[in-house]
Short mmCIF file of C-alpha atoms in Angstrom, two decimals:
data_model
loop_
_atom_site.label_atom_id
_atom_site.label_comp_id
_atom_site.label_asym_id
_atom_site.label_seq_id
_atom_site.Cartn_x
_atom_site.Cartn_y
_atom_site.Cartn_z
CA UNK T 1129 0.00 0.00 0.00
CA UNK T 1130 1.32 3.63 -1.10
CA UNK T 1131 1.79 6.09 1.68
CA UNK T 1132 0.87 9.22 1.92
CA UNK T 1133 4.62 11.58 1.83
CA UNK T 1134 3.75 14.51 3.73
CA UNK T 1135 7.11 16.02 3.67
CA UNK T 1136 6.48 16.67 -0.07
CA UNK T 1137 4.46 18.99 0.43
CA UNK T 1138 5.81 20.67 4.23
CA UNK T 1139 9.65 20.13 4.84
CA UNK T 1140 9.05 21.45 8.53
CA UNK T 1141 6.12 19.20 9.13
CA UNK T 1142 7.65 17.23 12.28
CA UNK T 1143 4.75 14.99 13.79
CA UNK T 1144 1.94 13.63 12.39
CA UNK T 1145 -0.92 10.88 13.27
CA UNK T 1146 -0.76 7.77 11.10
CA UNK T 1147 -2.20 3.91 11.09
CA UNK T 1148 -0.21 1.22 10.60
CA UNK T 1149 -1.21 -0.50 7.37
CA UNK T 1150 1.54 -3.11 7.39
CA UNK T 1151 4.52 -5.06 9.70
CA UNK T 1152 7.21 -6.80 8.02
CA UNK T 1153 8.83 -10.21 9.00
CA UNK T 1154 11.78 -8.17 10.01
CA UNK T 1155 10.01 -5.43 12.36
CA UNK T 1156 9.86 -3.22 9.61
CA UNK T 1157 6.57 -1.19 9.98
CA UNK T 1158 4.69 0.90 7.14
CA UNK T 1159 1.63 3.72 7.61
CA UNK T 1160 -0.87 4.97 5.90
CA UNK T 1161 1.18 8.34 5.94
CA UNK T 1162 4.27 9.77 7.35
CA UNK T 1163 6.26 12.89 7.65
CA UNK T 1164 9.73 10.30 7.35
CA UNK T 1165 11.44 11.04 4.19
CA UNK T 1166 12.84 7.56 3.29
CA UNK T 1167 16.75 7.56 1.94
CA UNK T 1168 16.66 8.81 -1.42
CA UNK T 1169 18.76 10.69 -3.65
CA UNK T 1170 21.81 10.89 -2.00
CA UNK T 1171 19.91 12.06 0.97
CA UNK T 1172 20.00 9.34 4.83
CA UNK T 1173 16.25 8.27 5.74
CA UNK T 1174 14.75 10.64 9.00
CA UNK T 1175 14.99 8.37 12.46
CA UNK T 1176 13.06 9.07 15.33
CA UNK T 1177 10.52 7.05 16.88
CA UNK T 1178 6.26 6.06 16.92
CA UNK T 1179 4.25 7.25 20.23
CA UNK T 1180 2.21 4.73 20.87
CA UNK T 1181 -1.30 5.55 22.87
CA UNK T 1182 -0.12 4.46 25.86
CA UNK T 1183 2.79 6.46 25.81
CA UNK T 1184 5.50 3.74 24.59
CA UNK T 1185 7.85 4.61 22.00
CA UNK T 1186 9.30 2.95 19.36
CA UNK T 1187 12.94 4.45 17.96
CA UNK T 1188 13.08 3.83 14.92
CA UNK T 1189 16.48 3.79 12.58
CA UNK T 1190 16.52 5.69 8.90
CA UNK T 1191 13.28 4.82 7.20
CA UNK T 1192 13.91 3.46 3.29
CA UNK T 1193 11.77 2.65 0.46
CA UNK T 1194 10.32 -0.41 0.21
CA UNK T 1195 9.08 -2.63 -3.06
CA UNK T 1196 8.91 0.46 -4.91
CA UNK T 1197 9.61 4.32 -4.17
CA UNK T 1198 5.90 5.28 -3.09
CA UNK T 1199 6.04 2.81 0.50
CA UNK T 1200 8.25 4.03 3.47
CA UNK T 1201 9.40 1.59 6.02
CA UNK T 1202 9.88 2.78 9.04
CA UNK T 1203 12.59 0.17 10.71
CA UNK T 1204 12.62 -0.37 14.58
CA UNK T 1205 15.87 -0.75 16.02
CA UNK T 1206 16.69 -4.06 17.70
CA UNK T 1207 15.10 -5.29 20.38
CA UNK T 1208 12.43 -2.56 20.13
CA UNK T 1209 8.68 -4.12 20.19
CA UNK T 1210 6.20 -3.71 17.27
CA UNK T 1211 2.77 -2.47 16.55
CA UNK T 1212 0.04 -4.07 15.12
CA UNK T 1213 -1.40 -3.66 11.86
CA UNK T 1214 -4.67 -0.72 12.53
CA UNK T 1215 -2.98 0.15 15.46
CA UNK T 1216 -2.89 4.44 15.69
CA UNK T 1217 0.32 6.18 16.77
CA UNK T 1218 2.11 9.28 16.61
CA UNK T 1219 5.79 9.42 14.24
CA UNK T 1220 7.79 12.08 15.42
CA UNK T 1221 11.03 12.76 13.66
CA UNK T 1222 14.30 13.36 15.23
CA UNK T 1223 13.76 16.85 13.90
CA UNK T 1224 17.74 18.39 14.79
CA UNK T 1225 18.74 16.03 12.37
CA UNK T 1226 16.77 16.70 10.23
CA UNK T 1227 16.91 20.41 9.94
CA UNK T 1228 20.81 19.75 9.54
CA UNK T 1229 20.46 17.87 6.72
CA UNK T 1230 17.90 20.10 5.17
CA UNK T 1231 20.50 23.00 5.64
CA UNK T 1232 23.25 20.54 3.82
CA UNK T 1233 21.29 19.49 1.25
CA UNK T 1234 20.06 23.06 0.47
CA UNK T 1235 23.68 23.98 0.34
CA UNK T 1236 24.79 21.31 -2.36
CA UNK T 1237 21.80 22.83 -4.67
CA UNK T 1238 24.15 26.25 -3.92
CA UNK T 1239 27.64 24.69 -4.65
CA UNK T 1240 25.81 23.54 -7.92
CA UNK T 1241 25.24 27.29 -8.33
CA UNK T 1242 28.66 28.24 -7.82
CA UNK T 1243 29.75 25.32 -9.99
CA UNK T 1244 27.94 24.87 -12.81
CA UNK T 1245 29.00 21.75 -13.96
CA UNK T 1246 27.56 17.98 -14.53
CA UNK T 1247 26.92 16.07 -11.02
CA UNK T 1248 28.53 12.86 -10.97
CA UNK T 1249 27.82 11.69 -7.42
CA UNK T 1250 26.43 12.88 -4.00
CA UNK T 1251 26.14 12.75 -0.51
CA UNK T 1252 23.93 14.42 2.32
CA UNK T 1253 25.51 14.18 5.96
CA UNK T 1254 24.79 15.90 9.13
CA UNK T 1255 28.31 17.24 9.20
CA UNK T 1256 29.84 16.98 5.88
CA UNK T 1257 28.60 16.22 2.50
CA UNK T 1258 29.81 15.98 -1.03
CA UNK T 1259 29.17 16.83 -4.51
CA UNK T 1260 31.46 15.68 -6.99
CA UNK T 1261 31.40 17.16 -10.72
CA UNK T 1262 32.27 16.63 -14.04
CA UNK T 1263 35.58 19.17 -14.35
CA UNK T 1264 38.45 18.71 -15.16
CA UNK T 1265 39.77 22.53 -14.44
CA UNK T 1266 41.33 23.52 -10.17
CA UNK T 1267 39.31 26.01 -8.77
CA UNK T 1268 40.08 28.14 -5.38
CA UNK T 1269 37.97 26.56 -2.18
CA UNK T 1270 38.25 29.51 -0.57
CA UNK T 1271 36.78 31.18 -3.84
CA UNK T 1272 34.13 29.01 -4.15
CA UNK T 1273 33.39 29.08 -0.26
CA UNK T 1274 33.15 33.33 -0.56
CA UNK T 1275 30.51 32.84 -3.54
CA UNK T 1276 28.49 30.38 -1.62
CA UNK T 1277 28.12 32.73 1.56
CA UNK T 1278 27.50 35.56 -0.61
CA UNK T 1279 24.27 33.59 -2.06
CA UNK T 1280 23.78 32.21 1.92
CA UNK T 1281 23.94 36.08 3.20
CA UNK T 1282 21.19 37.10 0.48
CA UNK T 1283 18.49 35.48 1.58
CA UNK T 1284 17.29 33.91 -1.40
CA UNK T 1285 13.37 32.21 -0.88
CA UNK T 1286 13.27 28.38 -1.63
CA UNK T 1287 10.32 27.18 -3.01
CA UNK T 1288 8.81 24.15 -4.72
CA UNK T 1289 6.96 23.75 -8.16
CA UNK T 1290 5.24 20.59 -9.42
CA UNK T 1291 5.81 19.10 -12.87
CA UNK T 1292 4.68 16.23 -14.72
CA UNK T 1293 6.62 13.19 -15.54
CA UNK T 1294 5.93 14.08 -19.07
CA UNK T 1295 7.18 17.89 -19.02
CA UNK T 1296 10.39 16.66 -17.08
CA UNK T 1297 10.92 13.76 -20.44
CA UNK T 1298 10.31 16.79 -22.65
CA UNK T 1299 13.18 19.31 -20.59
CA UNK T 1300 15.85 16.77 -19.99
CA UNK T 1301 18.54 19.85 -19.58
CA UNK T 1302 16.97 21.00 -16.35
CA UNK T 1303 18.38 17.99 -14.89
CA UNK T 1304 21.85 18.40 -13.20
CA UNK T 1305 23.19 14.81 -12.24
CA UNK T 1306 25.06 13.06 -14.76
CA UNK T 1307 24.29 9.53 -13.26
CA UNK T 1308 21.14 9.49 -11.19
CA UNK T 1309 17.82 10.45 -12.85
CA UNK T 1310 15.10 12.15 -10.54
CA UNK T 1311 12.28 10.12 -9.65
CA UNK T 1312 9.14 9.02 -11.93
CA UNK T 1313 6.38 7.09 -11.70
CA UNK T 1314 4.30 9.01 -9.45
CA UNK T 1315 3.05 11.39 -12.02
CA UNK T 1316 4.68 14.43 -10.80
CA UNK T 1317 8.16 15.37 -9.70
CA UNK T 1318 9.44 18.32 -7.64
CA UNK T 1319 11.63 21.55 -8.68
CA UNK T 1320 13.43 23.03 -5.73
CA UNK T 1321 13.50 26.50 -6.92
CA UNK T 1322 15.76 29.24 -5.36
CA UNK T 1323 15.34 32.83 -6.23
CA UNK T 1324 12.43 35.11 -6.92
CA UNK T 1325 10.80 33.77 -9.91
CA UNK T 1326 13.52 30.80 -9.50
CA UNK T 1327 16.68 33.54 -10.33
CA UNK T 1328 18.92 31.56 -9.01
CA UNK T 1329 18.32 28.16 -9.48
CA UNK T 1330 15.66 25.47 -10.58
CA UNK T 1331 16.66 21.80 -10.73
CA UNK T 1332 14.36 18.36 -9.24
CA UNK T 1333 14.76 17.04 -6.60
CA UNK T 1334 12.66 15.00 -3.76
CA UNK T 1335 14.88 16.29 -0.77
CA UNK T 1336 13.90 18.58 1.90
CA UNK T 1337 15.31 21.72 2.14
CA UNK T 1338 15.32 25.66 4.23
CA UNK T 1339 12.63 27.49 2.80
CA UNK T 1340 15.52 30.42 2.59
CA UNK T 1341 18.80 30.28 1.92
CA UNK T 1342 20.04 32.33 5.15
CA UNK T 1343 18.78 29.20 7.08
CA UNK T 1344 21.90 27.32 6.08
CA UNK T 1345 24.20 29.20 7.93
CA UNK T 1346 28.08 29.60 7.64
CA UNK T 1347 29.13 26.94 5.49
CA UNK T 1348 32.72 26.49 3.53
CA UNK T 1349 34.46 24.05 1.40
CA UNK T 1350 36.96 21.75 3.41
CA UNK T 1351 38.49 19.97 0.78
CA UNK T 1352 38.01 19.28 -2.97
CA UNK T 1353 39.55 15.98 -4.02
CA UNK T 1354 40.75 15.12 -7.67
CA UNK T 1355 38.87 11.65 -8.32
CA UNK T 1356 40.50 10.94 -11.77
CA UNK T 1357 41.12 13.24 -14.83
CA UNK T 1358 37.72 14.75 -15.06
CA UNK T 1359 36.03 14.38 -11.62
CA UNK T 1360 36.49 16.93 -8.61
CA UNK T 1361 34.89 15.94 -5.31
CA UNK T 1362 33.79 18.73 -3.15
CA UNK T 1363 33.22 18.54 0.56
CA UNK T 1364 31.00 21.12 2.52
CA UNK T 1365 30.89 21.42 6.31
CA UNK T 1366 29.34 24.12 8.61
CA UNK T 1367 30.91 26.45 10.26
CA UNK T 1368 34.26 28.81 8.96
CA UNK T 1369 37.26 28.02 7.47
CA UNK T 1370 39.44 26.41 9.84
CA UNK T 1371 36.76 26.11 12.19
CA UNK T 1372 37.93 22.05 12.72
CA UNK T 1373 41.53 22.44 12.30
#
């Protein structure tokens, strides 16, 4: 059974109500709908845990997709007990996390600003992430670090626009990753859009993300790694330059 993906449609959305509509042979536990985005796209799976009505919790570890993209599993961790299938409950999110990785993954869609070159791999942390690109030329981190602030300090709006899977087939170039298409099948597909009037940037994506770019804070560029002849690897982390020496 599909569930309902709040976070689509409200990255801040936190708690919600939900009824259990299935429970795996392995504990893992689906509802009817959650705000849990499920690891996707470069991006780790929420944890947190279900409220039960008697005020038992159940932590749960990253949620993932199941069978196909449109079922979250929400995964217990070990030893924790189950619910049973109607059973109501309360999924809260471990919402800290969260928000960090909202404010990463917001600022990867800003390095790709900065850089404007094919994404060949990625990778959303709560401390670090990556972006590696297509390029074959060096480029200053401290450069690129100063450029990404300056679109940080602006206080760009981030927004979302819906699309078909049809009008995304016919505008393949609005598509930045090299190796890893956006996802289909559900009829429409998301453009995180930054900028008035998307100014600054419009590319899919079914992240979360700030809902303005100031909300990512001081960011800079640790490190960028040459990964063969024509592939630089990029590393973000929060805070200033120097800031973890």
């Amino acid at each position: 059974m599909a569930t309902t993906a709040l976070f689509r449609d409200d990255f801040y959305l936190s708690t919600n109500e939900a009824v259990v509509t299935a429970v795996h042979a392995d504990g893992g536990i689906e509802l009817d709908q959650t705000c849990f985005y499920a690891t996707s796209g470069g991006q780790p799976g929420d944890t947190g845990f279900l409220e039960r009505s008697d005020g038992s919790r159940i932590a749960l570890g990253p949620a993932v997709t199941g069978a196909t993209k449109d079922i979250i599993i929400h995964r217990p961790l070990a030893d924790e007990t189950v619910p049973i299938v109607g059973e109501t409950l309360v999924a809260h999110i471990d919402w800290a996390r969260r928000y960090k990785l909202m404010r990463m993954h917001t600022a990867c869609h800003l390095l790709s600003v900065v850089c404007p070159y094919p994404i060949t791999g990625a990778a959303v942390g709560e401390d670090e992430s990556r972006v590696d690109f297509d390029m074959a030329q060096t480029i200053d981190k401290d450069e690129v670090t100063e450029k990404l602030m300056r679109l940080v300090g602006e206080n760009h709006p981030i927004f979302v626009q819906w699309i078909t899977d049809a009008e995304l087939a016919a505008n393949p170039g609005i598509v930045k990753s090299k190796n890893v298409r956006p996802p289909t099948g559900l009829g429409r597909v998301s453009l995180v859009c930054i900028g008035e009037n998307s100014s600054v940037d419009s590319q899919p994506c079914g992240g979360t993300h700030v809902s303005e770019t100031q909300e990512v804070g001081a960011i800079y560029i640790a490190k960028i790694d040459k990964k063969g002849k024509e592939n630089r690897r990029f590393r973000i982390r929060f805070g200033a330059p120097g800031s973890d020496a």
